[in-house]
PDB file of C-alpha atoms in Angstrom:
ATOM      1  CA  MET A   1     -16.725  21.353 -49.977  1.00 40.00           C
ATOM      2  CA  THR A   2     -15.369  18.829 -47.481  1.00 47.00           C
ATOM      3  CA  GLU A   3     -11.524  18.637 -48.040  1.00 50.00           C
ATOM      4  CA  PRO A   4     -10.756  14.968 -48.705  1.00 48.00           C
ATOM      5  CA  ARG A   5      -9.500  12.848 -45.327  1.00 49.00           C
ATOM      6  CA  ASP A   6      -6.215  12.065 -46.807  1.00 54.00           C
ATOM      7  CA  HIS A   7      -5.157  15.566 -47.860  1.00 50.00           C
ATOM      8  CA  GLY A   8      -6.436  16.952 -44.361  1.00 63.00           C
ATOM      9  CA  HIS A   9      -4.512  14.516 -42.996  1.00 68.00           C
ATOM     10  CA  ASP A  10      -1.561  15.310 -44.725  1.00 82.00           C
ATOM     11  CA  ARG A  11      -1.815  19.011 -44.288  1.00 85.00           C
ATOM     12  CA  LEU A  12      -2.917  18.693 -40.803  1.00 90.00           C
ATOM     13  CA  THR A  13       0.664  16.443 -40.257  1.00 91.00           C
ATOM     14  CA  ALA A  14       2.438  19.142 -41.867  1.00 91.00           C
ATOM     15  CA  GLN A  15       0.831  22.078 -39.882  1.00 89.00           C
ATOM     16  CA  LEU A  16       2.064  20.162 -36.908  1.00 89.00           C
ATOM     17  CA  ARG A  17       5.734  18.925 -38.008  1.00 90.00           C
ATOM     18  CA  ARG A  18       6.193  22.749 -39.187  1.00 88.00           C
ATOM     19  CA  ALA A  19       5.466  23.788 -35.546  1.00 83.00           C
ATOM     20  CA  GLY A  20       8.214  21.099 -34.122  1.00 83.00           C
ATOM     21  CA  CYS A  21       5.787  18.058 -32.764  1.00 83.00           C
ATOM     22  CA  VAL A  22       7.892  15.075 -33.362  1.00 83.00           C
ATOM     23  CA  PHE A  23       5.710  12.923 -33.846  1.00 86.00           C
ATOM     24  CA  ALA A  24       3.226  14.835 -36.028  1.00 90.00           C
ATOM     25  CA  GLU A  25       1.204  12.350 -38.070  1.00 92.00           C
ATOM     26  CA  ASP A  26       0.630  10.728 -34.943  1.00 92.00           C
ATOM     27  CA  GLU A  27      -0.253  13.675 -33.236  1.00 90.00           C
ATOM     28  CA  ALA A  28      -2.756  13.948 -36.589  1.00 93.00           C
ATOM     29  CA  ARG A  29      -4.273  10.969 -36.189  1.00 93.00           C
ATOM     30  CA  LEU A  30      -4.756  11.194 -32.522  1.00 93.00           C
ATOM     31  CA  LEU A  31      -6.220  14.940 -32.914  1.00 93.00           C
ATOM     32  CA  ARG A  32      -8.642  13.578 -35.565  1.00 93.00           C
ATOM     33  CA  THR A  33     -10.159  10.664 -34.146  1.00 93.00           C
ATOM     34  CA  GLU A  34     -10.720  12.412 -30.763  1.00 93.00           C
ATOM     35  CA  ALA A  35     -12.124  15.969 -32.324  1.00 93.00           C
ATOM     36  CA  PRO A  36     -16.165  15.563 -32.284  1.00 93.00           C
ATOM     37  CA  ASP A  37     -16.295  17.733 -35.245  1.00 93.00           C
ATOM     38  CA  ASP A  38     -13.816  20.216 -37.576  1.00 91.00           C
ATOM     39  CA  ASP A  39     -14.260  23.458 -35.607  1.00 93.00           C
ATOM     40  CA  VAL A  40     -13.240  21.685 -32.332  1.00 95.00           C
ATOM     41  CA  LEU A  41     -10.246  20.052 -34.476  1.00 94.00           C
ATOM     42  CA  GLU A  42      -9.109  23.506 -36.016  1.00 93.00           C
ATOM     43  CA  GLY A  43      -9.153  24.838 -32.527  1.00 95.00           C
ATOM     44  CA  TRP A  44      -7.280  21.930 -30.906  1.00 95.00           C
ATOM     45  CA  VAL A  45      -4.860  22.236 -33.785  1.00 94.00           C
ATOM     46  CA  ARG A  46      -4.357  26.019 -33.019  1.00 93.00           C
ATOM     47  CA  ARG A  47      -3.452  25.173 -29.233  1.00 93.00           C
ATOM     48  CA  ARG A  48      -1.053  22.182 -30.562  1.00 93.00           C
ATOM     49  CA  VAL A  49       0.611  24.857 -32.532  1.00 91.00           C
ATOM     50  CA  ALA A  50       0.874  27.194 -29.636  1.00 89.00           C
ATOM     51  CA  GLY A  51       2.613  25.107 -27.679  1.00 88.00           C
ATOM     52  CA  GLU A  52      -0.071  23.038 -25.553  1.00 91.00           C
ATOM     53  CA  PRO A  53       0.792  19.752 -24.526  1.00 93.00           C
ATOM     54  CA  LEU A  54      -1.362  16.955 -26.771  1.00 94.00           C
ATOM     55  CA  GLU A  55      -2.590  15.355 -23.733  1.00 95.00           C
ATOM     56  CA  THR A  56      -4.375  18.665 -22.113  1.00 95.00           C
ATOM     57  CA  ILE A  57      -5.861  19.224 -25.503  1.00 95.00           C
ATOM     58  CA  VAL A  58      -7.864  15.855 -26.059  1.00 95.00           C
ATOM     59  CA  GLY A  59      -7.841  15.225 -22.084  1.00 95.00           C
ATOM     60  CA  TRP A  60      -6.291  12.346 -21.484  1.00 96.00           C
ATOM     61  CA  ALA A  61      -3.120  10.250 -21.626  1.00 96.00           C
ATOM     62  CA  GLU A  62      -2.042   6.852 -22.341  1.00 95.00           C
ATOM     63  CA  PHE A  63      -0.069   5.419 -19.030  1.00 97.00           C
ATOM     64  CA  SER A  64       0.791   1.811 -17.988  1.00 96.00           C
ATOM     65  CA  GLY A  65      -2.009   0.866 -20.253  1.00 94.00           C
ATOM     66  CA  HIS A  66      -4.784   3.060 -18.818  1.00 96.00           C
ATOM     67  CA  ARG A  67      -6.309   6.144 -20.147  1.00 96.00           C
ATOM     68  CA  VAL A  68      -5.924   9.108 -17.250  1.00 97.00           C
ATOM     69  CA  VAL A  69      -7.752  11.767 -17.459  1.00 98.00           C
ATOM     70  CA  VAL A  70      -5.154  15.088 -17.949  1.00 97.00           C
ATOM     71  CA  GLU A  71      -6.530  18.665 -17.356  1.00 95.00           C
ATOM     72  CA  PRO A  72      -4.888  21.734 -18.374  1.00 92.00           C
ATOM     73  CA  GLY A  73      -2.445  22.917 -15.932  1.00 92.00           C
ATOM     74  CA  VAL A  74      -1.860  19.633 -14.337  1.00 95.00           C
ATOM     75  CA  PHE A  75       1.432  17.874 -15.002  1.00 95.00           C
ATOM     76  CA  VAL A  76       1.248  15.755 -17.858  1.00 95.00           C
ATOM     77  CA  PRO A  77       2.427  11.914 -17.195  1.00 96.00           C
ATOM     78  CA  ARG A  78       5.636  10.682 -18.881  1.00 95.00           C
ATOM     79  CA  ARG A  79       5.945   7.545 -20.555  1.00 94.00           C
ATOM     80  CA  ARG A  80       9.103   7.001 -18.515  1.00 96.00           C
ATOM     81  CA  THR A  81       7.178   6.731 -15.225  1.00 98.00           C
ATOM     82  CA  GLU A  82       5.542   3.900 -16.387  1.00 98.00           C
ATOM     83  CA  ALA A  83       9.468   2.300 -15.193  1.00 98.00           C
ATOM     84  CA  LEU A  84       8.658   3.304 -11.448  1.00 98.00           C
ATOM     85  CA  VAL A  85       5.554   1.562 -11.823  1.00 98.00           C
ATOM     86  CA  ASP A  86       6.728  -1.535 -12.855  1.00 97.00           C
ATOM     87  CA  VAL A  87       9.369  -1.676 -10.019  1.00 98.00           C
ATOM     88  CA  ALA A  88       6.871  -0.689  -7.392  1.00 98.00           C
ATOM     89  CA  ARG A  89       3.826  -3.378  -8.661  1.00 97.00           C
ATOM     90  CA  GLU A  90       7.291  -6.024  -8.158  1.00 96.00           C
ATOM     91  CA  LEU A  91       7.288  -4.976  -4.676  1.00 96.00           C
ATOM     92  CA  VAL A  92       3.773  -5.158  -3.700  1.00 95.00           C
ATOM     93  CA  ARG A  93       1.741  -8.151  -2.561  1.00 90.00           C
ATOM     94  CA  PRO A  94      -2.082  -8.460  -2.241  1.00 88.00           C
ATOM     95  CA  GLY A  95      -3.511  -5.945   0.134  1.00 89.00           C
ATOM     96  CA  ALA A  96      -0.967  -3.908  -0.098  1.00 97.00           C
ATOM     97  CA  VAL A  97      -0.972  -0.421   0.715  1.00 98.00           C
ATOM     98  CA  VAL A  98       0.461   2.538  -2.218  1.00 98.00           C
ATOM     99  CA  VAL A  99       0.686   5.857  -1.379  1.00 98.00           C
ATOM    100  CA  ASP A 100       1.233   8.299  -4.720  1.00 98.00           C
ATOM    101  CA  LEU A 101       2.720  11.115  -3.231  1.00 98.00           C
ATOM    102  CA  CYS A 102       3.217  14.594  -5.692  1.00 97.00           C
ATOM    103  CA  CYS A 103       0.675  12.404  -7.302  1.00 98.00           C
ATOM    104  CA  GLY A 104      -0.320  14.927 -10.129  1.00 97.00           C
ATOM    105  CA  SER A 105      -2.719  13.652 -12.140  1.00 97.00           C
ATOM    106  CA  GLY A 106      -3.054  10.596 -10.161  1.00 98.00           C
ATOM    107  CA  ALA A 107      -1.281   8.257 -12.826  1.00 98.00           C
ATOM    108  CA  ILE A 108       0.776   6.464 -10.729  1.00 98.00           C
ATOM    109  CA  GLY A 109      -1.895   5.239  -8.466  1.00 98.00           C
ATOM    110  CA  ARG A 110      -4.365   4.750 -11.246  1.00 98.00           C
ATOM    111  CA  ALA A 111      -1.596   2.283 -12.798  1.00 98.00           C
ATOM    112  CA  MET A 112      -1.358   0.572  -9.289  1.00 98.00           C
ATOM    113  CA  ALA A 113      -4.666   0.428  -8.323  1.00 97.00           C
ATOM    114  CA  ASP A 114      -5.567  -2.885  -9.607  1.00 95.00           C
ATOM    115  CA  VAL A 115      -2.892  -4.206  -7.303  1.00 96.00           C
ATOM    116  CA  ALA A 116      -3.004  -2.749  -4.172  1.00 97.00           C
ATOM    117  CA  THR A 117      -5.311  -0.287  -1.833  1.00 98.00           C
ATOM    118  CA  VAL A 118      -3.714   3.459  -3.380  1.00 98.00           C
ATOM    119  CA  TYR A 119      -3.897   6.661  -1.555  1.00 98.00           C
ATOM    120  CA  ALA A 120      -2.359   9.807  -3.214  1.00 98.00           C
ATOM    121  CA  ALA A 121      -1.723  13.755  -2.169  1.00 98.00           C
ATOM    122  CA  ASP A 122      -0.621  16.499  -4.101  1.00 98.00           C
ATOM    123  CA  VAL A 123      -0.369  20.165  -2.728  1.00 97.00           C
ATOM    124  CA  ASP A 124      -1.426  21.566  -6.166  1.00 97.00           C
ATOM    125  CA  PRO A 125      -5.438  21.810  -5.447  1.00 97.00           C
ATOM    126  CA  ALA A 126      -5.902  21.461  -9.191  1.00 97.00           C
ATOM    127  CA  ALA A 127      -3.920  18.237  -9.555  1.00 98.00           C
ATOM    128  CA  VAL A 128      -5.981  17.115  -6.223  1.00 98.00           C
ATOM    129  CA  ALA A 129      -9.268  17.586  -8.166  1.00 98.00           C
ATOM    130  CA  CYS A 130      -7.694  16.019 -11.502  1.00 98.00           C
ATOM    131  CA  ALA A 131      -6.586  13.019  -9.288  1.00 98.00           C
ATOM    132  CA  ARG A 132     -10.091  12.661  -7.810  1.00 98.00           C
ATOM    133  CA  ARG A 133     -11.379  11.839 -11.635  1.00 98.00           C
ATOM    134  CA  ASN A 134      -8.972   8.805 -11.605  1.00 98.00           C
ATOM    135  CA  LEU A 135      -8.844   7.125  -8.210  1.00 98.00           C
ATOM    136  CA  PRO A 136     -11.447   7.261  -5.466  1.00 98.00           C
ATOM    137  CA  PRO A 137     -11.757  10.701  -4.677  1.00 98.00           C
ATOM    138  CA  ASP A 138     -12.032   9.715  -1.037  1.00 98.00           C
ATOM    139  CA  ARG A 139      -8.215   8.969  -0.894  1.00 98.00           C
ATOM    140  CA  VAL A 140      -7.051  11.658  -2.884  1.00 98.00           C
ATOM    141  CA  PHE A 141      -5.803  14.482  -0.175  1.00 98.00           C
ATOM    142  CA  HIS A 142      -4.784  18.052  -0.405  1.00 98.00           C
ATOM    143  CA  GLY A 143      -1.399  19.224   1.479  1.00 98.00           C
ATOM    144  CA  ASP A 144       2.013  19.202   1.911  1.00 97.00           C
ATOM    145  CA  LEU A 145       3.446  15.786   1.470  1.00 97.00           C
ATOM    146  CA  PHE A 146       2.691  13.495   3.897  1.00 98.00           C
ATOM    147  CA  ASP A 147       1.042  16.072   5.955  1.00 97.00           C
ATOM    148  CA  ALA A 148      -2.105  15.859   3.550  1.00 98.00           C
ATOM    149  CA  LEU A 149      -2.211  11.955   4.811  1.00 98.00           C
ATOM    150  CA  PRO A 150      -4.417  10.501   7.004  1.00 97.00           C
ATOM    151  CA  ALA A 151      -2.692   9.679  10.377  1.00 97.00           C
ATOM    152  CA  ALA A 152      -3.589   6.231  10.614  1.00 97.00           C
ATOM    153  CA  LEU A 153      -1.287   5.268   7.548  1.00 98.00           C
ATOM    154  CA  ARG A 154       1.828   5.958   9.667  1.00 98.00           C
ATOM    155  CA  GLY A 155       3.518   2.299   9.833  1.00 97.00           C
ATOM    156  CA  ARG A 156       0.947   1.182   7.286  1.00 97.00           C
ATOM    157  CA  VAL A 157       2.318   1.679   3.501  1.00 98.00           C
ATOM    158  CA  ASP A 158       4.145  -0.643   2.055  1.00 98.00           C
ATOM    159  CA  VAL A 159       5.129   1.603  -1.134  1.00 98.00           C
ATOM    160  CA  VAL A 160       5.748   5.195  -1.717  1.00 98.00           C
ATOM    161  CA  CYS A 161       5.740   6.492  -5.014  1.00 98.00           C
ATOM    162  CA  ALA A 162       6.992   9.967  -5.252  1.00 97.00           C
ATOM    163  CA  ASN A 163       7.712  11.445  -8.504  1.00 96.00           C
ATOM    164  CA  THR A 164       9.323  14.697  -6.913  1.00 96.00           C
ATOM    165  CA  PRO A 165      10.223  17.636  -9.533  1.00 96.00           C
ATOM    166  CA  TYR A 166      13.608  16.536 -10.093  1.00 96.00           C
ATOM    167  CA  VAL A 167      15.047  19.293 -12.850  1.00 95.00           C
ATOM    168  CA  PRO A 168      17.780  21.436 -11.334  1.00 96.00           C
ATOM    169  CA  THR A 169      16.713  25.065 -11.341  1.00 97.00           C
ATOM    170  CA  ALA A 170      18.998  26.067 -13.775  1.00 96.00           C
ATOM    171  CA  ALA A 171      17.912  23.361 -16.065  1.00 95.00           C
ATOM    172  CA  VAL A 172      14.322  24.242 -16.321  1.00 94.00           C
ATOM    173  CA  ALA A 173      14.677  26.998 -19.232  1.00 93.00           C
ATOM    174  CA  SER A 174      16.136  24.412 -21.209  1.00 91.00           C
ATOM    175  CA  MET A 175      13.062  21.883 -21.134  1.00 90.00           C
ATOM    176  CA  PRO A 176      10.250  21.547 -24.229  1.00 86.00           C
ATOM    177  CA  ARG A 177       8.466  24.619 -24.408  1.00 84.00           C
ATOM    178  CA  GLU A 178       5.053  22.378 -23.905  1.00 83.00           C
ATOM    179  CA  ALA A 179       6.435  21.660 -20.073  1.00 87.00           C
ATOM    180  CA  ARG A 180       7.667  25.000 -19.519  1.00 88.00           C
ATOM    181  CA  GLU A 181       4.328  27.074 -20.642  1.00 86.00           C
ATOM    182  CA  SER A 182       1.837  24.764 -19.621  1.00 87.00           C
ATOM    183  CA  GLU A 183       2.687  22.653 -16.257  1.00 88.00           C
ATOM    184  CA  PRO A 184       3.380  24.446 -13.396  1.00 88.00           C
ATOM    185  CA  ARG A 185       6.877  25.177 -12.477  1.00 92.00           C
ATOM    186  CA  ALA A 186       6.903  23.300  -8.814  1.00 93.00           C
ATOM    187  CA  THR A 187       6.328  20.623 -10.796  1.00 93.00           C
ATOM    188  CA  LEU A 188       9.422  20.732 -12.896  1.00 94.00           C
ATOM    189  CA  ASP A 189      11.965  22.530 -10.686  1.00 92.00           C
ATOM    190  CA  GLY A 190      13.500  20.634  -7.898  1.00 95.00           C
ATOM    191  CA  GLY A 191      16.078  23.417  -6.457  1.00 96.00           C
ATOM    192  CA  PRO A 192      19.581  23.880  -6.979  1.00 97.00           C
ATOM    193  CA  ASP A 193      20.594  20.059  -7.434  1.00 97.00           C
ATOM    194  CA  GLY A 194      16.885  18.923  -8.305  1.00 96.00           C
ATOM    195  CA  LEU A 195      16.552  16.991  -5.496  1.00 97.00           C
ATOM    196  CA  ASP A 196      15.140  19.185  -2.771  1.00 97.00           C
ATOM    197  CA  LEU A 197      11.745  17.351  -2.399  1.00 97.00           C
ATOM    198  CA  GLN A 198      13.367  13.944  -2.277  1.00 97.00           C
ATOM    199  CA  ARG A 199      14.902  15.094   0.876  1.00 97.00           C
ATOM    200  CA  ARG A 200      12.324  15.864   2.440  1.00 97.00           C
ATOM    201  CA  VAL A 201      10.350  12.305   1.347  1.00 98.00           C
ATOM    202  CA  ALA A 202      13.384  10.740   2.676  1.00 97.00           C
ATOM    203  CA  THR A 203      13.654  12.436   5.686  1.00 96.00           C
ATOM    204  CA  GLU A 204      10.134  12.008   6.586  1.00 97.00           C
ATOM    205  CA  VAL A 205       9.385   8.595   4.988  1.00 98.00           C
ATOM    206  CA  THR A 206      10.186   6.199   7.193  1.00 96.00           C
ATOM    207  CA  ARG A 207       7.488   6.875   9.703  1.00 96.00           C
ATOM    208  CA  TRP A 208       4.655   5.924   7.633  1.00 98.00           C
ATOM    209  CA  LEU A 209       6.756   2.977   5.945  1.00 98.00           C
ATOM    210  CA  THR A 210       6.015  -0.873   7.353  1.00 97.00           C
ATOM    211  CA  PRO A 211       8.859  -2.815   8.270  1.00 96.00           C
ATOM    212  CA  THR A 212       9.558  -4.421   5.034  1.00 95.00           C
ATOM    213  CA  GLY A 213       8.584  -1.187   3.112  1.00 97.00           C
ATOM    214  CA  SER A 214       9.763   0.821   0.307  1.00 98.00           C
ATOM    215  CA  LEU A 215      10.314   4.542  -1.255  1.00 98.00           C
ATOM    216  CA  LEU A 216      10.743   4.971  -4.977  1.00 98.00           C
ATOM    217  CA  VAL A 217      11.537   8.145  -6.885  1.00 98.00           C
ATOM    218  CA  GLU A 218      12.093   8.649 -10.189  1.00 97.00           C
ATOM    219  CA  THR A 219      15.373  10.941 -11.267  1.00 97.00           C
ATOM    220  CA  SER A 220      18.114  11.141 -13.628  1.00 96.00           C
ATOM    221  CA  ALA A 221      21.105   8.710 -13.995  1.00 97.00           C
ATOM    222  CA  ALA A 222      22.969  11.596 -13.430  1.00 97.00           C
ATOM    223  CA  GLN A 223      21.165  12.150  -9.999  1.00 97.00           C
ATOM    224  CA  ALA A 224      20.954   8.451  -9.089  1.00 98.00           C
ATOM    225  CA  ASP A 225      23.858   8.218  -7.110  1.00 98.00           C
ATOM    226  CA  ALA A 226      22.986  11.491  -5.083  1.00 98.00           C
ATOM    227  CA  ALA A 227      19.464  10.415  -4.722  1.00 98.00           C
ATOM    228  CA  ALA A 228      20.507   6.996  -3.231  1.00 98.00           C
ATOM    229  CA  ALA A 229      23.006   8.616  -0.986  1.00 98.00           C
ATOM    230  CA  ILE A 230      19.665  10.507   0.383  1.00 98.00           C
ATOM    231  CA  MET A 231      18.006   7.366   1.044  1.00 97.00           C
ATOM    232  CA  GLN A 232      20.670   6.107   2.873  1.00 97.00           C
ATOM    233  CA  ALA A 233      21.681   8.793   5.297  1.00 97.00           C
ATOM    234  CA  SER A 234      17.684   8.312   5.860  1.00 96.00           C
ATOM    235  CA  GLY A 235      18.017   4.872   7.124  1.00 96.00           C
ATOM    236  CA  LEU A 236      16.675   3.436   3.831  1.00 98.00           C
ATOM    237  CA  ARG A 237      19.211   0.715   1.605  1.00 97.00           C
ATOM    238  CA  PRO A 238      18.961   1.904  -1.894  1.00 98.00           C
ATOM    239  CA  ARG A 239      19.543   0.005  -4.865  1.00 97.00           C
ATOM    240  CA  ILE A 240      19.370   1.639  -8.516  1.00 98.00           C
ATOM    241  CA  HIS A 241      17.351   0.333 -11.297  1.00 98.00           C
ATOM    242  CA  HIS A 242      17.779   1.705 -15.300  1.00 97.00           C
ATOM    243  CA  ASP A 243      15.427   1.044 -18.044  1.00 97.00           C
ATOM    244  CA  ASP A 244      17.461   1.671 -20.581  1.00 95.00           C
ATOM    245  CA  GLU A 245      14.525   1.017 -23.592  1.00 95.00           C
ATOM    246  CA  ARG A 246      12.303   4.322 -21.499  1.00 95.00           C
ATOM    247  CA  ASP A 247      15.198   6.193 -20.760  1.00 95.00           C
ATOM    248  CA  ALA A 248      14.136   5.977 -17.268  1.00 97.00           C
ATOM    249  CA  THR A 249      15.656   5.817 -13.742  1.00 98.00           C
ATOM    250  CA  VAL A 250      14.186   4.659 -10.421  1.00 98.00           C
ATOM    251  CA  VAL A 251      15.751   4.708  -7.115  1.00 98.00           C
ATOM    252  CA  ILE A 252      14.665   2.688  -4.252  1.00 98.00           C
ATOM    253  CA  GLY A 253      14.817   2.912  -0.819  1.00 98.00           C
ATOM    254  CA  SER A 254      14.120   0.011   1.055  1.00 97.00           C
ATOM    255  CA  ALA A 255      13.520  -0.027   4.958  1.00 95.00           C
ATOM    256  CA  GLN A 256      15.837  -2.012   6.884  1.00 77.00           C
ATOM    257  CA  GLY A 257      13.694  -2.990   9.822  1.00 58.00           C
TER     258      GLY A 257
END
């Protein structure tokens, strides 16, 4: 006999809640909606209870009004990063060139693609393969930071969005289990103070920006002043944007040409 739908939803919600899922009812509803049959649903629930991110189970994440493909082993886009997208959209003009650096799934690039020409890059082949499902494949490049990009983009980029890892090494162990165990450590660990990659990006970015271009990075509120100082030392004019609703902090470094 088929289990009554309401009872099944309640049972699934309780199961997810026991596993520590904060939004258990919403997750249960999504899993039931997306699963093509009960056998798949049962497997998905086992994976979620074991700690796998919901987004890699169903295969997508809602981000800035778009459904972004997310594959296992790729950094899951966070809703707080929508604050960076909002700032970037304020800076671009028609025909602008935007680079989604350390792109992961390409979520930032996907959100910017309707207002700019987007290029993306990541050092992780799995991330590149995933991003090519969300962006034009010929504009997603594999390599280390700016080394991955076509040389023809030098001096032509209006906005670089760099969602680099910024969790201090010692703090990674205290992150939620699903992040620690399911996402590559390199996408989380930003070095002793969390700012190692931001330093590299800030040092190299000025060769790629237009005279009025900007670098945007996401960071924590506690790291914002240090991130701004890094940009200033690299010749950029920094400012800090806080989004209280999303608990997000974005540091913007503007070229001073």
